[in-house]
Structure formats: structure tokens, C-alpha cells
Coordinates of C-alpha atoms in Angstrom, one line a residue:
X1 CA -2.5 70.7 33.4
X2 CA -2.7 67.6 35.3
X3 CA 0.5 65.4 37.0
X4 CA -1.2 62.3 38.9
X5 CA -2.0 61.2 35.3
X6 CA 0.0 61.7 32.5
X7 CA -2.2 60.1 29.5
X8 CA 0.6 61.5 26.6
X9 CA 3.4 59.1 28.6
X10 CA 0.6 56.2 29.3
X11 CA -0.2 56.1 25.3
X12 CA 3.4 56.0 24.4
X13 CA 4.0 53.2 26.5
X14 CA 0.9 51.3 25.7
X15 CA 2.1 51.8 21.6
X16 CA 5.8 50.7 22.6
X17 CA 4.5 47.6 24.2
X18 CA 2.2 46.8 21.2
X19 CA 5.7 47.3 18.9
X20 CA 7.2 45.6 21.4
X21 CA 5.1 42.2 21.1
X22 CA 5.4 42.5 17.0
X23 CA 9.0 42.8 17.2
X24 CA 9.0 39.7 19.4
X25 CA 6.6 37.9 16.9
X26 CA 9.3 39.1 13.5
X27 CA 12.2 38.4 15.2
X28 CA 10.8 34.6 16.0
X29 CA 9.6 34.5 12.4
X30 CA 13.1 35.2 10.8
X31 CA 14.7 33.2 13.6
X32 CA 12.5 30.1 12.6
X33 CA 11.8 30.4 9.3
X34 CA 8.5 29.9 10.0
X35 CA 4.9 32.2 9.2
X36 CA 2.8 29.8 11.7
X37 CA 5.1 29.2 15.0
X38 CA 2.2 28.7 17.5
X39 CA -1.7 27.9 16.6
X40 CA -2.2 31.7 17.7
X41 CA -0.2 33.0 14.4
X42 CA -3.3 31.0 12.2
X43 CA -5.1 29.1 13.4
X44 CA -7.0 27.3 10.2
X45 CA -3.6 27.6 8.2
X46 CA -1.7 25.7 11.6
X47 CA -4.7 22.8 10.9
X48 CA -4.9 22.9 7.3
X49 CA -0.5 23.0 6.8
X50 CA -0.7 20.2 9.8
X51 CA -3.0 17.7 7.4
X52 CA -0.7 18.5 4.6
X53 CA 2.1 17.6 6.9
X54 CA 0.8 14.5 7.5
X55 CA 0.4 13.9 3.7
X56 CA 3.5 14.8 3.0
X57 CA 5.2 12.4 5.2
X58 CA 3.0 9.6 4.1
X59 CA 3.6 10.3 0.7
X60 CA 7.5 9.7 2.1
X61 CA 7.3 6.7 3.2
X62 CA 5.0 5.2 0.8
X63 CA 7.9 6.3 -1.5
X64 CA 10.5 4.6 0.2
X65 CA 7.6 1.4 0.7
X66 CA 7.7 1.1 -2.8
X67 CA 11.5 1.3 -3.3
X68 CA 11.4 -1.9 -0.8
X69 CA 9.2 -3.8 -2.5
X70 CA 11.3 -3.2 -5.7
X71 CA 14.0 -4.9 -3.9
X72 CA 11.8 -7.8 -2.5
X73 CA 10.6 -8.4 -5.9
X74 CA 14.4 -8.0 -7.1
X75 CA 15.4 -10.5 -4.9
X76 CA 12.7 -12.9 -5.8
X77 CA 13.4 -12.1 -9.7
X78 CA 17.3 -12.7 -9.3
X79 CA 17.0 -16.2 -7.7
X80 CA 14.3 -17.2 -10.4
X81 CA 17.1 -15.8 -12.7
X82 CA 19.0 -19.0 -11.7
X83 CA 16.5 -21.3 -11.5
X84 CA 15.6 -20.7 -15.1
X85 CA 19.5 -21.0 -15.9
X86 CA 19.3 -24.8 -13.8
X87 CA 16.1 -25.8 -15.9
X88 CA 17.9 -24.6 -19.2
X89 CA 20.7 -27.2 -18.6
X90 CA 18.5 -29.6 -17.6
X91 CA 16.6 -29.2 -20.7
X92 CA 20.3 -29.2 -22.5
X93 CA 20.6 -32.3 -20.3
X94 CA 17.8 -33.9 -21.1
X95 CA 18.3 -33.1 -25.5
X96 CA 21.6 -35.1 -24.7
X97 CA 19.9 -38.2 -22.9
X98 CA 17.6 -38.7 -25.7
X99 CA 19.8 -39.4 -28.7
X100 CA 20.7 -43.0 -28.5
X101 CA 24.4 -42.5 -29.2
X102 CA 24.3 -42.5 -25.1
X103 CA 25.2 -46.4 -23.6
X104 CA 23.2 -46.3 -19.8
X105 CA 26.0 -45.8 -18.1
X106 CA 25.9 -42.3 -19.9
X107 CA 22.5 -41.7 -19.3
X108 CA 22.9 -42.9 -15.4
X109 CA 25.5 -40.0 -15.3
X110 CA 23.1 -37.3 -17.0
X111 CA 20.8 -38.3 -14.6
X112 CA 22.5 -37.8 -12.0
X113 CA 23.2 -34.4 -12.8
X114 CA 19.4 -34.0 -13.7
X115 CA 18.9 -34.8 -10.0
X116 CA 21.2 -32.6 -8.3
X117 CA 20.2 -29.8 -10.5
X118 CA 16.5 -30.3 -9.1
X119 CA 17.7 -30.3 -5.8
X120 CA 18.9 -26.9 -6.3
X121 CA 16.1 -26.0 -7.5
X122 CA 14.3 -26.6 -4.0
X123 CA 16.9 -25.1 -1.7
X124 CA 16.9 -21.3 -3.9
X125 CA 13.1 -22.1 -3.6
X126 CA 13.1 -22.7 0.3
X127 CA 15.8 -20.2 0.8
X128 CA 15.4 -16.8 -1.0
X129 CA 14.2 -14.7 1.3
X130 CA 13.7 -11.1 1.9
X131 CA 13.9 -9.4 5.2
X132 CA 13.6 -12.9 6.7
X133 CA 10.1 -13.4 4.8
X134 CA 10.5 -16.8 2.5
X135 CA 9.4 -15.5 -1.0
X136 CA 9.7 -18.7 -3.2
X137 CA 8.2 -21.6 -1.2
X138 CA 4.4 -21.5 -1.5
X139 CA 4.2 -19.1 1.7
X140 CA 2.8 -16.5 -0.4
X141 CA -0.3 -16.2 -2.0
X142 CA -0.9 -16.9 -5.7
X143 CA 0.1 -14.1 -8.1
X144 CA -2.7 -11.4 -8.2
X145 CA -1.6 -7.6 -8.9
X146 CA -4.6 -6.2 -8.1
X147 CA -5.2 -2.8 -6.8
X148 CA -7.1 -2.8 -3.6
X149 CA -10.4 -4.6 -2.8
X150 CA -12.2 -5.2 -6.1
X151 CA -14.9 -7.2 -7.9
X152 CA -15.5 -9.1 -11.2
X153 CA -18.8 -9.4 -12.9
X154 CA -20.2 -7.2 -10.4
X155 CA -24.1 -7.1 -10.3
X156 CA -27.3 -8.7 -10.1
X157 CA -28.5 -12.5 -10.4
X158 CA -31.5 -13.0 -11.4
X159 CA -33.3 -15.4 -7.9
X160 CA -34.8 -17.9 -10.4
X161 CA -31.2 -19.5 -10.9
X162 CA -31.3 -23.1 -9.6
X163 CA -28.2 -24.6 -10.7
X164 CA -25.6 -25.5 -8.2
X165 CA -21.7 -26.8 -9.1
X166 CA -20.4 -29.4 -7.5
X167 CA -18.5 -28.7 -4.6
X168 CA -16.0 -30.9 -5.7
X169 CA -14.9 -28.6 -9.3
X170 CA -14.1 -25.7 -7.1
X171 CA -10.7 -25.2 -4.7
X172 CA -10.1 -25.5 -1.1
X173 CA -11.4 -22.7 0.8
X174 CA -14.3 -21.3 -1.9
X175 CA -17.8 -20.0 -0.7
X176 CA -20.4 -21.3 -2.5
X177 CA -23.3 -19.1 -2.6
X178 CA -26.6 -21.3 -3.9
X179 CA -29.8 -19.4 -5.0
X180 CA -33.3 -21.3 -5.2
X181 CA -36.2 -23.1 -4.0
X182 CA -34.2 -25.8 -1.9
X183 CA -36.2 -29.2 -0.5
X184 CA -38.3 -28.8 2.6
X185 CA -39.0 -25.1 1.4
X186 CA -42.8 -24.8 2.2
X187 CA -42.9 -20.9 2.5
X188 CA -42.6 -20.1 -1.3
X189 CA -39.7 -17.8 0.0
X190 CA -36.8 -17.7 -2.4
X191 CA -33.9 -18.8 0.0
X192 CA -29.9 -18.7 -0.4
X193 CA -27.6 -20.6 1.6
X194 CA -23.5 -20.2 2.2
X195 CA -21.2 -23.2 1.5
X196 CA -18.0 -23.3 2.0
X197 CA -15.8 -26.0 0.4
X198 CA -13.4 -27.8 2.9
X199 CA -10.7 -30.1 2.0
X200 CA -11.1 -32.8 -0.6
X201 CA -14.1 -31.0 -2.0
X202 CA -16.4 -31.8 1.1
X203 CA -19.0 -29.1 1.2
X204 CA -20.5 -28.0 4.5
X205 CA -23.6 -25.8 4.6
X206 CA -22.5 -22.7 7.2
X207 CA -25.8 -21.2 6.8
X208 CA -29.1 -20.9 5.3
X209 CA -30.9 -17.4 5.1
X210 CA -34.1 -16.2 3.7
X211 CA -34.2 -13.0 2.2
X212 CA -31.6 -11.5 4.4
X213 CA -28.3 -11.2 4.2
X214 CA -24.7 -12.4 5.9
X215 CA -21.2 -11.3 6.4
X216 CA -18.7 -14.7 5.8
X217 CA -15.4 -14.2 5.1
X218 CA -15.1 -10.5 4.9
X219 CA -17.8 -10.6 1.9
X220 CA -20.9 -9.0 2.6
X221 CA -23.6 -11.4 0.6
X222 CA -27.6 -9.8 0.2
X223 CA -30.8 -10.7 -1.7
X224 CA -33.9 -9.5 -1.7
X225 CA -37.2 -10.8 -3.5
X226 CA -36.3 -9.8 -7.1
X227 CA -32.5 -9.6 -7.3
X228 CA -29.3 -11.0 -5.9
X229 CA -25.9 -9.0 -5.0
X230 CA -22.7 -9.9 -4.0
X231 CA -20.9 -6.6 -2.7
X232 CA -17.8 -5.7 -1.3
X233 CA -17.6 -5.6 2.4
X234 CA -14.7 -4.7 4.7
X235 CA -10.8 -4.9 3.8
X236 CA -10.7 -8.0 2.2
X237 CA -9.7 -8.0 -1.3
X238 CA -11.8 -10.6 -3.5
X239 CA -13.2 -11.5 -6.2
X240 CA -17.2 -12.3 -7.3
X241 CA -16.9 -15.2 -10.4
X242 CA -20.8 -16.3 -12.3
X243 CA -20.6 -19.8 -13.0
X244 CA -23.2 -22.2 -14.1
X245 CA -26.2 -20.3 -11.7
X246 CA -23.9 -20.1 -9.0
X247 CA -22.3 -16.8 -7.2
X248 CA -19.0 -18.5 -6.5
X249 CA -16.9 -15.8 -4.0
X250 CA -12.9 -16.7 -4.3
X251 CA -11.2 -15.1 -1.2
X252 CA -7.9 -13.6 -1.0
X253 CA -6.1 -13.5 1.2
X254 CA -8.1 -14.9 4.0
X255 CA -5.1 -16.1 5.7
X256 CA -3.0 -13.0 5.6
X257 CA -0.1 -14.8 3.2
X258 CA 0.4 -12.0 0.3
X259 CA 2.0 -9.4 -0.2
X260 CA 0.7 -6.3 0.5
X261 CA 2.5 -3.0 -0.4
X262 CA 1.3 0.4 1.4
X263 CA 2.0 2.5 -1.9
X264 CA 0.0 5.6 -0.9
X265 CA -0.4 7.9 2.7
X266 CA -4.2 6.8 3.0
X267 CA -6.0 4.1 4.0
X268 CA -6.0 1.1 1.6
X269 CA -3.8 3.2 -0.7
X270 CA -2.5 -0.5 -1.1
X271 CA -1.1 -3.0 -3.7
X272 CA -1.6 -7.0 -3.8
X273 CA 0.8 -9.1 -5.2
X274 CA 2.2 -12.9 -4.6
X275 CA 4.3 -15.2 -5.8
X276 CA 3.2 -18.5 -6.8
X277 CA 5.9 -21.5 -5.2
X278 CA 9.0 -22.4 -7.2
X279 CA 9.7 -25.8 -5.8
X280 CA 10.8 -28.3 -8.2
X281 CA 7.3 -30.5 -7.3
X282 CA 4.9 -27.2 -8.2
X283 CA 7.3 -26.6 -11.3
X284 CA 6.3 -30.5 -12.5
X285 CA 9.5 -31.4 -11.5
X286 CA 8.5 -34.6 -10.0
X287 CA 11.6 -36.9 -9.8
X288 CA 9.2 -40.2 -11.2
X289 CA 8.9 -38.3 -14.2
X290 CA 12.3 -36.3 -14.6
X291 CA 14.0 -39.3 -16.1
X292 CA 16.5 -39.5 -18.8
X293 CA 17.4 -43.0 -18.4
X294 CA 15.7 -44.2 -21.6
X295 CA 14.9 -42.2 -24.8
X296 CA 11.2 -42.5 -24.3
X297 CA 11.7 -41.1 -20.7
X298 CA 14.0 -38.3 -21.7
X299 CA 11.5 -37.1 -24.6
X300 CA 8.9 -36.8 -21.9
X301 CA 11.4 -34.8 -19.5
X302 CA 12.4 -32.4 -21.4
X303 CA 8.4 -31.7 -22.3
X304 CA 7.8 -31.6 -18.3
X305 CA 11.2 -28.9 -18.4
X306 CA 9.8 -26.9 -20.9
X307 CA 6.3 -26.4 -18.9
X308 CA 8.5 -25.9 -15.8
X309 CA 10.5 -23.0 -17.9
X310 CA 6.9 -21.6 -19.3
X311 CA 5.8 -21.1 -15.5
X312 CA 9.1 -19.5 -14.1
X313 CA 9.1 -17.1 -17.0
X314 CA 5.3 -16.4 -16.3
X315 CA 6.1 -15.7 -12.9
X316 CA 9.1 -13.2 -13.8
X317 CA 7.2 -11.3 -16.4
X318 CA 4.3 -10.7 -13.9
X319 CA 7.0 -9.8 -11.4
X320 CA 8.4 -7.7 -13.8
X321 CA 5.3 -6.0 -14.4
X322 CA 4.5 -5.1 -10.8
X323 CA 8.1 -3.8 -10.8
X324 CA 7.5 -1.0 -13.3
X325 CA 4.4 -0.3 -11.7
X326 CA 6.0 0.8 -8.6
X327 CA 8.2 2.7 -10.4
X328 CA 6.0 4.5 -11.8
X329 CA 4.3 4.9 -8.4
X330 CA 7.5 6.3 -7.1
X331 CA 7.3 9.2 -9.7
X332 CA 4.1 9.6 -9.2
X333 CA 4.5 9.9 -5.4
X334 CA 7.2 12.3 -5.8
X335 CA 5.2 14.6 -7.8
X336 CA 2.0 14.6 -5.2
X337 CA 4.8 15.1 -2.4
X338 CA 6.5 18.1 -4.1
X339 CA 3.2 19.8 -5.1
X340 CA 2.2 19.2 -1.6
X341 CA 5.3 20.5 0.2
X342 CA 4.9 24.0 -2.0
X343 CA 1.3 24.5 -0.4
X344 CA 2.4 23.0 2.7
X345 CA 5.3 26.3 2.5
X346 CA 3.2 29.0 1.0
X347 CA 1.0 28.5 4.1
X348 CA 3.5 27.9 7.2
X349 CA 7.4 29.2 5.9
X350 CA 7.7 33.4 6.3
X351 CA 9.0 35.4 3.5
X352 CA 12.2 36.2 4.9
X353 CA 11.7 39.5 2.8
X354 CA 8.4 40.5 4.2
X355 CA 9.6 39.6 7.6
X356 CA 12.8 41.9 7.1
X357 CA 10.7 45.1 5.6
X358 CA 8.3 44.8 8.7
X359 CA 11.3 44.4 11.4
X360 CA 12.6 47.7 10.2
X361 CA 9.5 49.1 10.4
X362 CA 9.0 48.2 14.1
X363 CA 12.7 48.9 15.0
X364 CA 11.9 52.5 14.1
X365 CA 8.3 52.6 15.5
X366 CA 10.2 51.5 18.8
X367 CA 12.8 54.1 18.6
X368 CA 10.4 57.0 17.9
X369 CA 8.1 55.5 20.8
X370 CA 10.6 55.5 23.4
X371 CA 11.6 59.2 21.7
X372 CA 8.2 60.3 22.3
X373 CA 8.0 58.5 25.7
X374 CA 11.0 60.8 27.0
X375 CA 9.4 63.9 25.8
X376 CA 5.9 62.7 27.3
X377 CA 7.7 62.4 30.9
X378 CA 9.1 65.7 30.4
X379 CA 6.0 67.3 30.0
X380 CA 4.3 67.6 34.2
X381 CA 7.8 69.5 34.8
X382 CA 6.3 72.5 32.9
X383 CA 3.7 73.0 36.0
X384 CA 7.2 74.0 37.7
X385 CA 6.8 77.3 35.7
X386 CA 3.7 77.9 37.5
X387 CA 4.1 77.2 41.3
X388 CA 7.5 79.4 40.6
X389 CA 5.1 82.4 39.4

């Protein structure tokens, strides 16, 4: 028998100490809640439930990013609400004015009206505003509800294409992409050259390339001997239009004036949308032709009112649309967040259950171990016996 060692006691410590440490690890499991508490406990299910994390709070807040652009559409549908309730009296006006039971002084009255009730049209057009952002007065964009970055009549060109439009038939702001054998060619290369269109329809050559390619306006333009692409480069959203032999590129929103709704946790997980201006001069509403003084003149108003009523409701109907579309997108986030946050749980939260069944099991494991540790200790005193003898 040996005392300066006592290997029974040393490996009833050493398995108290190991229940020791999972006791620790169960009792911060069923104090948190939590399977994964440090990166130790798992460490591909700590990465994996950490992404999902992520996810899941993107998901969120694109939730809630869509409930607030409900509301700045809401706001911008309620105002046009009232504007199209101002142009239906001033149609109502304008019926009135052109019946000749009216004297001029009548009429003068009507008019009057007729011009206050296009000034009101202007101020709910300069003033609706959302979260201080003007949503009526021409700040933003055009209406386009287009999903992300995309591109019509994607595809090839043939290079033998020759016709160019005048720069003057195409808006402020257009690249013109020209495709041909231009004058003072002597190479025989098929060459392409960028235009963009300034004001008034003055067109100013940016560049000239030959069988190359360039990146203008966030539109990534290539040719090569055979064929001609226009492909989608960068962020930008856009659009690629053929007309008459000519790859005309209309940007959007090159100056950063849409809307642009984050409906999704990723990258360009986005939505465009804009509102076309509601002042009175962009409705037709110009105040040389919104005249009821004379029966001719009223005729033609309420004409010019009825055009001015056809655009508001265009504008609300789109606006409409985009509205259900979000919330739809809210339903559909809400789904993709739930089904998320049960993975999310089945890798990280304990099973309170499990975690209770395995504490009793190590609080009697410890109990027994200290037991056993007792009796261990107990054991070199038996050598007493022997120096006695």
C-alpha cells in the first residue's frame, strides 16, 4: 500500500472537477436560455445562428421600411385625394361658366374661384411632405416601380446600324450611344461614340472608342467586331431603349431624386418608385388657358381639367399599386423572418428539458464523487493497522 500518492482520491477529484465544469456549463444554460453562450459551446452553430441573426434583424427592419413607405405613399395619396376633389369643382366650375345664362360679371366671379382653387392646388403640391422630404413638387423622380437595376430589350445590335436620332427628339440628360463608320474613319474599324444630350437638345460628343468599351453614367457600354451590348454596370438602375439604329441609355436616377425603399436585409434588396409633380403648371393648369370668362374659353378649360384629373388619378392608381406591393412585402417578410427565427432557435436556445434531465444527472454524479472522495481519503489510514502489528 502506498500513502505519498493516493491515485483512488486523485481520480475522484479529477472526475468531480470534470462534473463540476458541466454543472457550471447546465446551470448557465438554464440560467440563459441559451445552447450557444460562448463560441466554445459550437463553434459553426455560434457563426451560422450569428448570420441568421443578422437576417433576422434585417428582415425587421425592412419590415418596418416598408410600413414607412406605406405611410409616405399615404401621405402623398391623401393630399392628391384633395387635389382631385379642387379639380372636380373646378370642372363643376367650369360646366357652369359655359352655359350662356351667365352675364360676365358671373363668369368674372367663377373665375375667380377657378383661380384660387388653382392656387391651392400649388401650395398642397409644394407642401405635402413626408418626414421633411417634399413629395409633390417635381423633387422626385418620375414614377417608375421597378424592382432594382434592370434592362429592356436587353441584347445584341447588330454593328452595321448607321442611323442616328436627332439629339434634339430625346430628353435632357439621355446618352446617346451611335454605332458606325463615322467621317474621317480611315481604319475600316467599326467605331461607337457616347453622346450625351444637354439642355435644349445640344448634343456633345463625351467620347469616341473603337472596339473597346466605357463606363458613363453608371452604364457599362461594350462592342466588339461582330456585336454590340449594352449591360448593366454598377447600382444604377436604368433602362436600355432600340430606337431607329440607335442604343439610346435613359438613366435613373442619376441625380439621387427617387425614392428608394430598402424592402429586403441584403444588398439592393431595394424598390424604386417616384412621384411625378402635382403643380397646377405640370397638371396643364396654366392660368392663360384656365379661363371661364367666355363660353369658348370655358369649353376649352374644362378639357385642360379633365386631362389634369386623367394625370392625378394616373398617379394615385400607380401609388396605389406600389402600396399593395409593400404589403405584400410585409407578409412576405414576416414569413422569411419567422422561418428564420425557428432555425435561428433550434441552433442557439437549450431545451430547458434536456438541460434539466442532464443537471440531475451531474448533481448526483457530484454527490456520489465527493462520496467516493471521503472514502478514497480514508483509505492510507488502513496502513495504521500495520505499523500497530
Amino acid at each position: 500500500m502506498r500513502i505519498n500518492h493516493n491515485l483512488s482520491a486523485l481520480n475522484a477529484w479529477r472526475q468531480i472537477t470534470l462534473t463540476d465544469s458541466d454543472m457550471k456549463k447546465v446551470l448557465e444554460r438554464l440560467s440563459s436560455g441559451l445552447k450557444i453562450n460562448r463560441a466554445s459551446d459550437d463553434a459553426a452553430g455560434l457563426a451560422i445562428s450569428e448570420k441568421m441573426r443578422g437576417q433576422i434583424k434585417g428582415l425587421d427592419m425592412a419590415i418596418k421600411n416598408s410600413q414607412d413607405a406605406i405611410s409616405l405613399i399615404q401621405t402623398a395619396e391623401g393630399a392628391l385625394n384633395e387635389v382631385h376633389s379642387i379639380l372636380q369643382r373646378m370642372r363643376e366650375l367650369a360646366v357652369q361658366a359655359a352655359s350662356d345664362t351667365n352675364t360676365d360679371v358671373d363668369r368674372s366671379s367663377l373665375q375667380a374661384e377657378i383661380d384660387q382653387l388653382r392656387e391651392e392646388v400649388d401650395r398642397i403640391a409644394r407642401t405635402t411632405e413626408f418626414n421633411t422630404k417634399k413629395l409633390l413638387n417635381g423633387n422626385l423622380e418620375g414614377f417608375r416601380a421597378t424592382p432594382d437595376a434592370k434592362i429592356v430589350a436587353q441584347g445584341n445590335i447588330d454593328l452595321d446600324i448607321t442611323a442616328v436620332s436627332s439629339a434634339a427628339s430625346v430628353n435632357e440628360g439621355t446618352i446617346i450611344v451611335e454605332i458606325g463608320q463615322f467621317t474621317g474613319n480611315t481604319t475600316g474599324a467599326l467605331d461607337a461614340r457616347v453622346v450625351l444630350v444637354q439642355s435644349n437638345g445640344v448634343s456633345t460628343v463625351v467620347t469616341s472608342y473603337s472596339q473597346a468599351s466605357v463606363v458613363i453614367g453608371g452604364v457599362k457600354v461594350k462592342w466588339r467586331n461582330d456585336r454590340f451590348n449594352i449591360n448593366e454596370f454598377g447600382a444604377l438602375p436604368h433602362e436600355s431603349v432600340i430606337d431607329t439604329g440607335v442604343a439610346r441609355v435613359e438613366k435613373i436616377n442619376t441625380s439621387g431624386n427617387q425614392l428608394v425603399f430598402q424592402i429586403g436585409a441584403n444588398e439592393g434588396a431595394n424598390m424604386i418608385a417616384g412621384i411625378d409633380s402635382m403643380m397646377a403648371k405640370d397638371l396643364g393648369l396654366i392660368t392663360s388657358v384656365l379661363k371661364v370668362t367666355t363660353q369658348n374659353a370655358a369649353e376649352r378649360a374644362i378639357s385642360v381639367i379633365d386631362a389634369a384629373i386623367h394625370k392625378v388619378s394616373t398617379v394615385r392608381s400607380q401609388l396605389g399599386a406600389v402600396q399593395n406591393r409593400l404589403e405584400h412585402t410585409i407578409a412576405n417578410l414576416g414569413v422569411a423572418a419567422e422561418n428564420l427565427t425557428a432555425a435561428e432557435s433550434r441552433i442557439r436556445d437549450a431545451d430547458m428539458a434536456k438541460e434539466m434531465m442532464e443537471f440531475t444527472k451531474r448533481q448526483i454524479l457530484l454527490q456520489s464523487g465527493m462520496s467516493m472522495l471521503a472514502q478514497s481519503n480514508a483509505i492510507p489510514q488502513n496502513v495504521l493497522q500495520l505499523l500497530r502489528g
